[in-house]
CSV table of C-alpha atoms in Angstrom, one decimal:
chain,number,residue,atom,x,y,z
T,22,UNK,CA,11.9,133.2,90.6
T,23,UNK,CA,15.2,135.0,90.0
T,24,UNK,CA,16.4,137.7,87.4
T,25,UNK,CA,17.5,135.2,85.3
T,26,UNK,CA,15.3,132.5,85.4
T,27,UNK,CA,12.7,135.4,84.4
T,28,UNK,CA,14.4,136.1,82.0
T,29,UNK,CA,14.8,132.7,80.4
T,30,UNK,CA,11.1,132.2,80.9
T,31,UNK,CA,10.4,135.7,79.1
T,32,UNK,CA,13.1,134.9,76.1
T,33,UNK,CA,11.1,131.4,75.8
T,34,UNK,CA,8.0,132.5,75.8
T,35,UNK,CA,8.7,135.4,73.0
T,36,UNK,CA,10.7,133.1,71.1
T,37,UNK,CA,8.8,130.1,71.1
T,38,UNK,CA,7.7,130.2,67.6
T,39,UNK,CA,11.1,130.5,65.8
T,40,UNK,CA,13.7,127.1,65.2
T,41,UNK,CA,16.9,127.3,66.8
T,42,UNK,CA,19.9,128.0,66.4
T,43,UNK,CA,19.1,131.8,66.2
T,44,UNK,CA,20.6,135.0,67.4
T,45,UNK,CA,18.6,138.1,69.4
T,46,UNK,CA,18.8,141.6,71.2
T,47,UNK,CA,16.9,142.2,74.2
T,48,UNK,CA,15.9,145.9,73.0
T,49,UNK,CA,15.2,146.4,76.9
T,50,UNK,CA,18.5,145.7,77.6
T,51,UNK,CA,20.3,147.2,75.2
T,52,UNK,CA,18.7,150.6,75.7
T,53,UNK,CA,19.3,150.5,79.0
T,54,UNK,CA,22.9,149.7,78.2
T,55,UNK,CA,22.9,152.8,76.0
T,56,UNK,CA,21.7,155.1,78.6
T,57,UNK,CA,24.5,154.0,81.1
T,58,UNK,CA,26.8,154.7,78.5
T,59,UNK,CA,25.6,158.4,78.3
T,60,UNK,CA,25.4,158.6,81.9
T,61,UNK,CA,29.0,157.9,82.0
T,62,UNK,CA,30.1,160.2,79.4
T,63,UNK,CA,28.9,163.1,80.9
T,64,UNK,CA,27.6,165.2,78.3
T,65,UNK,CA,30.5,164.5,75.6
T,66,UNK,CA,29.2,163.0,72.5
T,67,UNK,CA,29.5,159.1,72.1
T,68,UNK,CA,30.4,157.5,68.6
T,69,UNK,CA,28.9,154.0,68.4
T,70,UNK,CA,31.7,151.3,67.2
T,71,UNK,CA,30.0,149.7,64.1
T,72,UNK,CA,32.0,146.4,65.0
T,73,UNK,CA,30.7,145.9,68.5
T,74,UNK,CA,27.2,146.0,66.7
T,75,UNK,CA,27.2,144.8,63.0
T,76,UNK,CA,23.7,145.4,62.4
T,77,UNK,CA,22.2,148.4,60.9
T,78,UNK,CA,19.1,148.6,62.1
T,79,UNK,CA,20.7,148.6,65.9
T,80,UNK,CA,23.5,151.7,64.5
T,81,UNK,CA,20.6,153.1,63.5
T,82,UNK,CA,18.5,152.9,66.7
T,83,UNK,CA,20.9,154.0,68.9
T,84,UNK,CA,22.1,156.7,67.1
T,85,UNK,CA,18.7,158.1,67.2
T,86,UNK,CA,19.5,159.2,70.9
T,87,UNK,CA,20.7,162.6,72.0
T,88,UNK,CA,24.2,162.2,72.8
T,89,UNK,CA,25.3,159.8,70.2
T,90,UNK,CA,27.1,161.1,67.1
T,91,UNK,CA,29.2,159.5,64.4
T,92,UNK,CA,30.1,155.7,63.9
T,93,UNK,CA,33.8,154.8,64.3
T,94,UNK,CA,34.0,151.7,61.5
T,95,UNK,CA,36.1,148.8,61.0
T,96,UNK,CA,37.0,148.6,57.1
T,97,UNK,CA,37.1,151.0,54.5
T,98,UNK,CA,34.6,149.0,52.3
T,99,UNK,CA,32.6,149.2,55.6
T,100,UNK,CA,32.6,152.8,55.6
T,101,UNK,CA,31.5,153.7,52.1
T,102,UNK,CA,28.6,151.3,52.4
T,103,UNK,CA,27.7,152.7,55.6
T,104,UNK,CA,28.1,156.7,53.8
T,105,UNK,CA,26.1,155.5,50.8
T,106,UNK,CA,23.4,153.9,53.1
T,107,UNK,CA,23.2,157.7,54.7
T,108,UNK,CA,25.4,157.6,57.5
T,109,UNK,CA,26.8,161.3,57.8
T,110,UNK,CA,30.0,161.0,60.1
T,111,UNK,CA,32.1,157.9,60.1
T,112,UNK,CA,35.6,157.6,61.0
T,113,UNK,CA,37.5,154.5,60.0
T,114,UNK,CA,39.0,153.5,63.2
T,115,UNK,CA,41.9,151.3,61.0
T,116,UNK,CA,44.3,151.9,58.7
T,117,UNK,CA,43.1,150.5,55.2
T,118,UNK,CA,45.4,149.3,52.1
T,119,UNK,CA,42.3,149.4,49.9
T,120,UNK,CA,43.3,150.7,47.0
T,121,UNK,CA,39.3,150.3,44.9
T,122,UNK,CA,38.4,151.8,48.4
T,123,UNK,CA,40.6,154.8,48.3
T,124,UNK,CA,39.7,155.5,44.3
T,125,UNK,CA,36.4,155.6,45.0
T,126,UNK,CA,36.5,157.6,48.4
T,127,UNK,CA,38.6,160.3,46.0
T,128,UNK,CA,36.4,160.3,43.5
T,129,UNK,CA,33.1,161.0,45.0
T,130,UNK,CA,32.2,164.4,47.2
T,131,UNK,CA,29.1,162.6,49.3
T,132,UNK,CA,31.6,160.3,50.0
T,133,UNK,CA,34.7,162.3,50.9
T,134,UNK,CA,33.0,164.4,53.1
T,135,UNK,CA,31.7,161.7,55.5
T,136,UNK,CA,34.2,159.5,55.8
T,137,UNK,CA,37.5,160.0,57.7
T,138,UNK,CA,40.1,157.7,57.3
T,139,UNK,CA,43.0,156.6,59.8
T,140,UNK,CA,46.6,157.4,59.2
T,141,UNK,CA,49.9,156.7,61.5
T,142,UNK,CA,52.5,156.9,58.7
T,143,UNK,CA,53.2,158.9,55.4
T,144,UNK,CA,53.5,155.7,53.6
T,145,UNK,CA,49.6,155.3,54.1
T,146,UNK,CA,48.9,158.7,52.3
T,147,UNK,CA,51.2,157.7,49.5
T,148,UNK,CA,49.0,154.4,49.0
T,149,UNK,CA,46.2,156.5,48.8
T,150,UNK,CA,47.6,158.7,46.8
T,151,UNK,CA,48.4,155.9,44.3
T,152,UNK,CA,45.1,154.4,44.6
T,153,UNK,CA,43.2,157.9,43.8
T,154,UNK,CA,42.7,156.9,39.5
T,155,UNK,CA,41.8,160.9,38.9
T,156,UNK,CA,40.0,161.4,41.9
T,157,UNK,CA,40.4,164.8,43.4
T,158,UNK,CA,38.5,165.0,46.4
T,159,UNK,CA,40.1,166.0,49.6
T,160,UNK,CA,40.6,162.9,51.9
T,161,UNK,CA,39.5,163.7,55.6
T,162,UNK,CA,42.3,162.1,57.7
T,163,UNK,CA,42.5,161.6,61.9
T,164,UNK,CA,45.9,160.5,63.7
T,165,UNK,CA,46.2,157.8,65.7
T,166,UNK,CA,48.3,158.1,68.9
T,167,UNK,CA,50.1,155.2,70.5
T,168,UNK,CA,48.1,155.4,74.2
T,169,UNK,CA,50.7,152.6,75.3
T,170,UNK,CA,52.0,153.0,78.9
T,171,UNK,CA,55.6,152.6,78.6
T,172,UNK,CA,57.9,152.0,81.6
T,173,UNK,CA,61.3,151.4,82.8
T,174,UNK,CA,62.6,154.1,80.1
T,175,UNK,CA,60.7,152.2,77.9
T,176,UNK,CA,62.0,148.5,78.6
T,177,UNK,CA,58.4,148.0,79.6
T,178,UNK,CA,55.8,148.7,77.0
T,179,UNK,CA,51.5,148.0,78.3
T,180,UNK,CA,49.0,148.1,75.6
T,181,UNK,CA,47.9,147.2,72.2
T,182,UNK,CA,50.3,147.4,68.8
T,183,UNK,CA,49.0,150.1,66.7
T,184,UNK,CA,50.4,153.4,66.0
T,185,UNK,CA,54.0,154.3,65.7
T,186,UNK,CA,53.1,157.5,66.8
T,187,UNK,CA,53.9,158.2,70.9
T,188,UNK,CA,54.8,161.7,71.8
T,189,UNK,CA,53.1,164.7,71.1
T,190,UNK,CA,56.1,165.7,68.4
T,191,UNK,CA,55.8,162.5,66.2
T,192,UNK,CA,51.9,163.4,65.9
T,193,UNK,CA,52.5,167.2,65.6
T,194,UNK,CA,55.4,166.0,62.8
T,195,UNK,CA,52.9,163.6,61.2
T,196,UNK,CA,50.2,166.7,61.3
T,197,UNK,CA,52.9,169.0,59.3
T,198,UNK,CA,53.8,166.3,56.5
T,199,UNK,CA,49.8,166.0,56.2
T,200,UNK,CA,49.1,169.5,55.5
T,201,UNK,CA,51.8,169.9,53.2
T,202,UNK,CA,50.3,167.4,51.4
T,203,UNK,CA,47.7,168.4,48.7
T,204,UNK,CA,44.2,166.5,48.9
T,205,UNK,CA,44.3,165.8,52.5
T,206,UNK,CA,43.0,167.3,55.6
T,207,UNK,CA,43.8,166.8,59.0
T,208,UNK,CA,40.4,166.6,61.1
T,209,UNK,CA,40.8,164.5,64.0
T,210,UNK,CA,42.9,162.6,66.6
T,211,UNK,CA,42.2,159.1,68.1
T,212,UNK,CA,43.7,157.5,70.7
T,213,UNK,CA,42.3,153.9,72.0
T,214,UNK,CA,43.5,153.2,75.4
T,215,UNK,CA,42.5,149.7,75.3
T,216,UNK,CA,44.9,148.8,77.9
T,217,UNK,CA,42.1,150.6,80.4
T,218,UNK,CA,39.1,150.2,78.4
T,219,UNK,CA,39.4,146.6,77.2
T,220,UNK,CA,41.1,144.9,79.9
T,221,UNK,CA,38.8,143.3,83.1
T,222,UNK,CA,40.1,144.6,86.8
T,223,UNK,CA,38.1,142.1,88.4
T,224,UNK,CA,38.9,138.7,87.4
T,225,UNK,CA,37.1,136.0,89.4
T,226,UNK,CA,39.1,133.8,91.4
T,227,UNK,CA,42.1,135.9,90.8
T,228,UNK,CA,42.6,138.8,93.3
T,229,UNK,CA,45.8,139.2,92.8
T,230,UNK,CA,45.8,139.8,89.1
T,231,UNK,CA,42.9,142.2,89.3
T,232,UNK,CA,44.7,144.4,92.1
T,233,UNK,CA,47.8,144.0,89.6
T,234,UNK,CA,45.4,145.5,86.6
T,235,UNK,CA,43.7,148.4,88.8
T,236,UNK,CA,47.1,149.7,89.4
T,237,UNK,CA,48.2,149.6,86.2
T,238,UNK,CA,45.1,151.0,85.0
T,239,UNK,CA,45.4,154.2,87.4
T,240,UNK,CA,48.7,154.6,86.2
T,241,UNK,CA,47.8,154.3,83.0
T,242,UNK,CA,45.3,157.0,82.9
T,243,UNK,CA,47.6,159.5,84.8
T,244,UNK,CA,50.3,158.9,82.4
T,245,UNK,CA,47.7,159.1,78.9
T,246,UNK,CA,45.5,162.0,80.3
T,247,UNK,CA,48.7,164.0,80.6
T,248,UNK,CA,50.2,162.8,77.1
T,249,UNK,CA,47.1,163.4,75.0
T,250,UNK,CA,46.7,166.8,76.8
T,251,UNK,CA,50.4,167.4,75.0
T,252,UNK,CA,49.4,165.9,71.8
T,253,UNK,CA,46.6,167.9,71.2
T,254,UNK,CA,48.2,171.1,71.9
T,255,UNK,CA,50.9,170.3,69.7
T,256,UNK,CA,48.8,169.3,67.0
T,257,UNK,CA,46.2,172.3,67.2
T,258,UNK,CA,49.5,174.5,66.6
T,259,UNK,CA,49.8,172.8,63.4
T,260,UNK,CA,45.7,172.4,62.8
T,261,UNK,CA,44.1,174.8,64.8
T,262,UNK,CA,40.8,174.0,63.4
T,263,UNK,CA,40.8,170.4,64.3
T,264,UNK,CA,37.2,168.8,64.7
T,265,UNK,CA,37.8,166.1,67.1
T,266,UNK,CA,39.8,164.3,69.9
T,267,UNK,CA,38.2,160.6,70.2
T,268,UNK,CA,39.1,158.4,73.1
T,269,UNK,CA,38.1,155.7,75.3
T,270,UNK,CA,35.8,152.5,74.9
T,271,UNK,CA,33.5,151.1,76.9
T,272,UNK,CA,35.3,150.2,79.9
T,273,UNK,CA,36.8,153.7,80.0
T,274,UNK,CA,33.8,155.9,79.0
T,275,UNK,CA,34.1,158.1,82.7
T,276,UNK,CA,37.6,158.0,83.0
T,277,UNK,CA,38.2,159.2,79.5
T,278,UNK,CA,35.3,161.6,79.3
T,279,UNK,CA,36.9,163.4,82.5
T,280,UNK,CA,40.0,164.7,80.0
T,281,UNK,CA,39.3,168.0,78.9
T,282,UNK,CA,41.4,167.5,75.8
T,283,UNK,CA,39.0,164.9,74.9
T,284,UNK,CA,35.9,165.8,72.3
T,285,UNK,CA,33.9,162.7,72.0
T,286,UNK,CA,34.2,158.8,73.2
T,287,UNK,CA,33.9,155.6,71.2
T,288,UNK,CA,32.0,152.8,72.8
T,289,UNK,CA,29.9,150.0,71.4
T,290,UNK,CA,30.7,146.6,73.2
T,291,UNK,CA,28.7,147.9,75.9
T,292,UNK,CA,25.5,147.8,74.2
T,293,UNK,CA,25.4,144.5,74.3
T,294,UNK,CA,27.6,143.5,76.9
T,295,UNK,CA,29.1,140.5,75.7
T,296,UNK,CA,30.6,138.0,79.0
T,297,UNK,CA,34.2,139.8,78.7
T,298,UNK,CA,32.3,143.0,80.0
T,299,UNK,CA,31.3,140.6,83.5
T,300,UNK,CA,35.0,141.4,85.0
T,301,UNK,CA,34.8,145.6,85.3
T,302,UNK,CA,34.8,147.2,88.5
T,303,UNK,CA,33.7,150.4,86.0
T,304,UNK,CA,30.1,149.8,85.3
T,305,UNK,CA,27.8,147.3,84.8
T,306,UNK,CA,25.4,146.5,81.9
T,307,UNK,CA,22.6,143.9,81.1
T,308,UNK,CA,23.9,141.4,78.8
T,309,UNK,CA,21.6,142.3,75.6
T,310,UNK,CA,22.9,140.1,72.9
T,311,UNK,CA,22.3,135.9,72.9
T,312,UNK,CA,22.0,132.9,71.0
T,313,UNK,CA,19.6,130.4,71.6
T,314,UNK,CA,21.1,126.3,70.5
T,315,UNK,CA,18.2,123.6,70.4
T,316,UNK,CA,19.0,120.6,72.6
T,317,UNK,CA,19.5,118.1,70.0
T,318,UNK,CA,20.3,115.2,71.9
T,319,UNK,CA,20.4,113.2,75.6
T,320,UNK,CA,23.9,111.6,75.9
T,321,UNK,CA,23.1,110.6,79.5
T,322,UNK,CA,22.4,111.7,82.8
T,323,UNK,CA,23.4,115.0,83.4
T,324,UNK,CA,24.0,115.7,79.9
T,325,UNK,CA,22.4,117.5,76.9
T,326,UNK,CA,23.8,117.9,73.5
T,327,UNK,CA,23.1,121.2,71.7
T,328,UNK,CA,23.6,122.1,68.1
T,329,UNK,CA,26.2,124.2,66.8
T,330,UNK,CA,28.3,126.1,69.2
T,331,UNK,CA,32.0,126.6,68.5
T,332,UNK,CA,32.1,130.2,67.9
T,333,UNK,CA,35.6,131.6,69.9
T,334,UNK,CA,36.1,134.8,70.0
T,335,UNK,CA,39.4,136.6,68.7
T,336,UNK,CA,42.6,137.6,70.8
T,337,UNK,CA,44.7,135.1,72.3
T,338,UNK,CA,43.0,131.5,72.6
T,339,UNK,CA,41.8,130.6,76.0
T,340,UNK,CA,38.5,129.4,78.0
T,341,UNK,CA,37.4,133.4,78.4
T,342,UNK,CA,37.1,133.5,74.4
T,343,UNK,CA,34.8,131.2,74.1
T,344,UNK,CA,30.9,131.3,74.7
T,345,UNK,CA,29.6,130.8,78.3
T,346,UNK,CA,26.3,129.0,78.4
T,347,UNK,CA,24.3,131.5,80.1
T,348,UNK,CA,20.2,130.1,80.4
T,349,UNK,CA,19.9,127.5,82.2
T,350,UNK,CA,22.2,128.4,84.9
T,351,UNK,CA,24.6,126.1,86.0
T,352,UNK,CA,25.4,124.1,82.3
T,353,UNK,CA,29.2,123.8,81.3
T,354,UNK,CA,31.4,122.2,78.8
T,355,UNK,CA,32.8,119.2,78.5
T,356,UNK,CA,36.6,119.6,79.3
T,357,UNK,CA,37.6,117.3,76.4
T,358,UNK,CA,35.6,118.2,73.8
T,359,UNK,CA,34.4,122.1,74.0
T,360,UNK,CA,32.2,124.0,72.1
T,361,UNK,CA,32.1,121.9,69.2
T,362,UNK,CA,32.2,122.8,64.8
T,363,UNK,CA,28.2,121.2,65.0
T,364,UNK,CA,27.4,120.5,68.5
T,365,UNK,CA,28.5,120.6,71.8
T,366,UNK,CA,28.0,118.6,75.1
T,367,UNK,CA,26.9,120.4,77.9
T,368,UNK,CA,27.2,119.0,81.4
T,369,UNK,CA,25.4,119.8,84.7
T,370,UNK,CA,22.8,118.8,86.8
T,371,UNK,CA,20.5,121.5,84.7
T,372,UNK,CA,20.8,119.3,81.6
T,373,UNK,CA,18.4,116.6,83.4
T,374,UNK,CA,15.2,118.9,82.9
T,375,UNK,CA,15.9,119.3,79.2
T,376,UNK,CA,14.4,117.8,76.3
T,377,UNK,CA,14.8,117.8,72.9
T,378,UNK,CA,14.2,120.7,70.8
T,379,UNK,CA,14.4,123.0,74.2
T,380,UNK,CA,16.7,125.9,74.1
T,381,UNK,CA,20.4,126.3,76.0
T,382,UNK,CA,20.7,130.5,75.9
T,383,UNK,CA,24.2,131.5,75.3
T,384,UNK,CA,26.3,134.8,75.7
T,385,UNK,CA,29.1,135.6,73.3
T,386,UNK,CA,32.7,136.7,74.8
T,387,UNK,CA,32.9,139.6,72.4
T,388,UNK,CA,29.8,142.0,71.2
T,389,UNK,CA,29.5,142.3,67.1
T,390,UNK,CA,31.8,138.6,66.3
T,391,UNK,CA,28.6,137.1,67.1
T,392,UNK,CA,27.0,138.8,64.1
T,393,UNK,CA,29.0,137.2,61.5
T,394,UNK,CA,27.5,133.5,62.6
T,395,UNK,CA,23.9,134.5,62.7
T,396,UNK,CA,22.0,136.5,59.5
T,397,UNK,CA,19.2,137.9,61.5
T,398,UNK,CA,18.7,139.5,64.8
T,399,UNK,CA,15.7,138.8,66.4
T,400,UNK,CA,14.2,142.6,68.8
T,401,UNK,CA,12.8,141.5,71.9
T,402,UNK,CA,10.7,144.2,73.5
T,403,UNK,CA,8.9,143.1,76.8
T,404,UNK,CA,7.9,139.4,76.4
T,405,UNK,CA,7.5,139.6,72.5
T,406,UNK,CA,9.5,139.6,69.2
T,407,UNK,CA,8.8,142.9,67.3
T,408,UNK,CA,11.1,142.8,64.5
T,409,UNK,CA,13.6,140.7,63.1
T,410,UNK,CA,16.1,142.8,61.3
T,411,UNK,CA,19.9,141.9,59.1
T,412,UNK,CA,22.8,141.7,60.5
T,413,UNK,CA,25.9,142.7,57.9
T,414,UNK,CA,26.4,138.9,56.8
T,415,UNK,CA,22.1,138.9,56.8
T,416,UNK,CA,22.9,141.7,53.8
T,417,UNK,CA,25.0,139.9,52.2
T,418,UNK,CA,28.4,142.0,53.5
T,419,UNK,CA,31.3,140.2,55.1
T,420,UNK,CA,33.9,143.3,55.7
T,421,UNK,CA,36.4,141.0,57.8
């Protein structure tokens, strides 16, 4: 019997009591996942991204471990439930226009001195400022760099849209017009280099592309590891007792974790290791997170139709967003209809030793997105479940 066919048998077996459609974590999995991602870190504290997990019983479980500190959140809302729910450290990794947020951020101490908020423009502080209704708490703020690789005298820009902020003077300037500013405090600086972390260097079937990304990758990390280095010293001129210098994501934990300038590194995907994670020359995890669909209906030979389905994942529309059918190997979607709003079609010789009510085992193309179509998480430990715990949506909380 293979890996994976064990697998399916083991998920079946522990399983075979609950109705489908139903999400779970293979607690095996993911804690061997979070031990990889310590390995690769080095000994720099890791800060678990609460969107690439969306479950607080899993945030809670991991951060358990030596070598995890801190959650990096997604919303503002997020990160005042996450404080109130006794969460210590967590640094909104977003910019937030929130202004009920912001007032009640100001006006609470447990509050202000937990949560860091994310700030690339002095437009931001003045919306919080606005937003403050009397509160006088100081507002713990980090600075996001632009870790964009830009070429060709800038003609050529790599990497995502988010900060403004690219050389070390335009932080060191923002850093200045922040402490200048009463009721804010300059602890931290982020850069996501999601150009390296979140972008797969070995694409199946397409070995050109994949040298293409390594490349840039390399360069990349030549060109950012130098940068930050900058940034940081022109910023600890301005804040000398500055707290933190977060970097990296899951694809980049080693390379990013080699930069002295660098304090701690955000990962979380790689806990559950969604499909997206299946093209990295940089590590390699045991996908964790699934969703079982119950075979619903026999279209014909070579043909099973399961319930549910059409969950995409976001970033530009294509086959890699969508949800690969994972258990039984060998099952794939029909080209003209796709995973569908209430079922979908699955085709393959596999399909012919399914019958209704068994289960097709699916892997998300992102890690947390799963989370909002599923209330529960079902903990598989061994061959048994031995807990079943809330997602966010489970508790009632849809943040985005």
């Amino acid at each position: 019997m293979t890996a994976r066919a064990a697998d399916r048998a083991r998920y079946d077996r522990a399983t075979a009591h609950l109705d489908a459609p139903f999400a779970m974590v293979d607690l095996d999995a993911f804690d061997a996942n979070a031990g990889d991602v310590l390995r690769r870190a080095g000994g720099k504290p890791v800060r678990v991204a609460s969107k690439s997990v969306r479950c607080r019983a899993l945030l809670e479980r991991v951060l358990a471990r030596d070598g995890f500190a801190g959650i990096m959140s997604f919303t503002l809302a997020e990160s005042l439930w996450l404080a109130r729910s006794g969460f210590e450290d967590v640094l909104l990794a977003y910019p937030s226009a929130d202004r009920a947020g912001y007032a009640e951020l100001a006006g609470d101490p447990k509050l202000a001195a937990a949560v860091t908020v994310m700030v690339d423009d002095t437009a931001q502080l003045d919306l919080i400022d606005a937003a403050r209704d009397g509160g006088r708490e100081v507002v713990r703020v980090c600075l996001e760099l632009d870790t964009s690789l830009r070429l060709l005298g800038g003609r050529v820009r790599i990497g995502a849209l988010r900060s403004p902020l690219h050389s070390p003077a335009q932080v060191a300037d923002l850093a200045r017009a922040v402490t200048r500013r009463p009721g804010f405090k300059v602890v931290g600086i982020m850069g996501y280099e999601g150009h390296v972390a979140g972008v797969g260097d070995a694409v199946a079937g397409r070995p050109v592309r994949s040298r293409a990304v390594r490349l840039m990758q390399a360069t990349a990390r030549r060109e950012l590891a130098e940068r930050r280095a900058a940034v940081v010293r022109a910023v600890r001129a301005v804040v000398p007792d500055l707290e933190f210098v977060n970097g990296g994501g899951t694809g980049s934990v080693q390379y990013t974790a080699a930069e002295d300038a660098v304090t701690e590194i955000a990962a979380g995907s790689g806990l559950y290791v969604p499909h997206l994670f299946d093209n990295y020359t940089s590590f390699s995890g045991r996908p964790a997170a699934l969703f079982a669909l119950p075979v619903v209906r026999r279209p014909g030979v070579g043909v099973v139709t399961v319930l549910g389905g059409g969950y995409p994942a976001s970033g530009v529309a294509g086959r890699d967003r969508l949800p690969v059918p994972y258990l039984p190997p060998g099952l794939r979607y029909d080209a003209q209809e796709g995973p569908g709003e209430v079922q979908t079609p699955l085709l393959g010789s596999p399909a012919d030793d399914l019958l209704i009510g068994d289960r097709v085992w699916f892997r998300h193309a992102k890690a947390g997105e799963v989370c909002e179509r599923f209330d529960a998480l079902h903990l598989l430990s061994g061959d048994r479940v031995t807990a079943t715990v809330p997602t966010y949506r489970g508790e009632g909380l849809t943040f985005l």
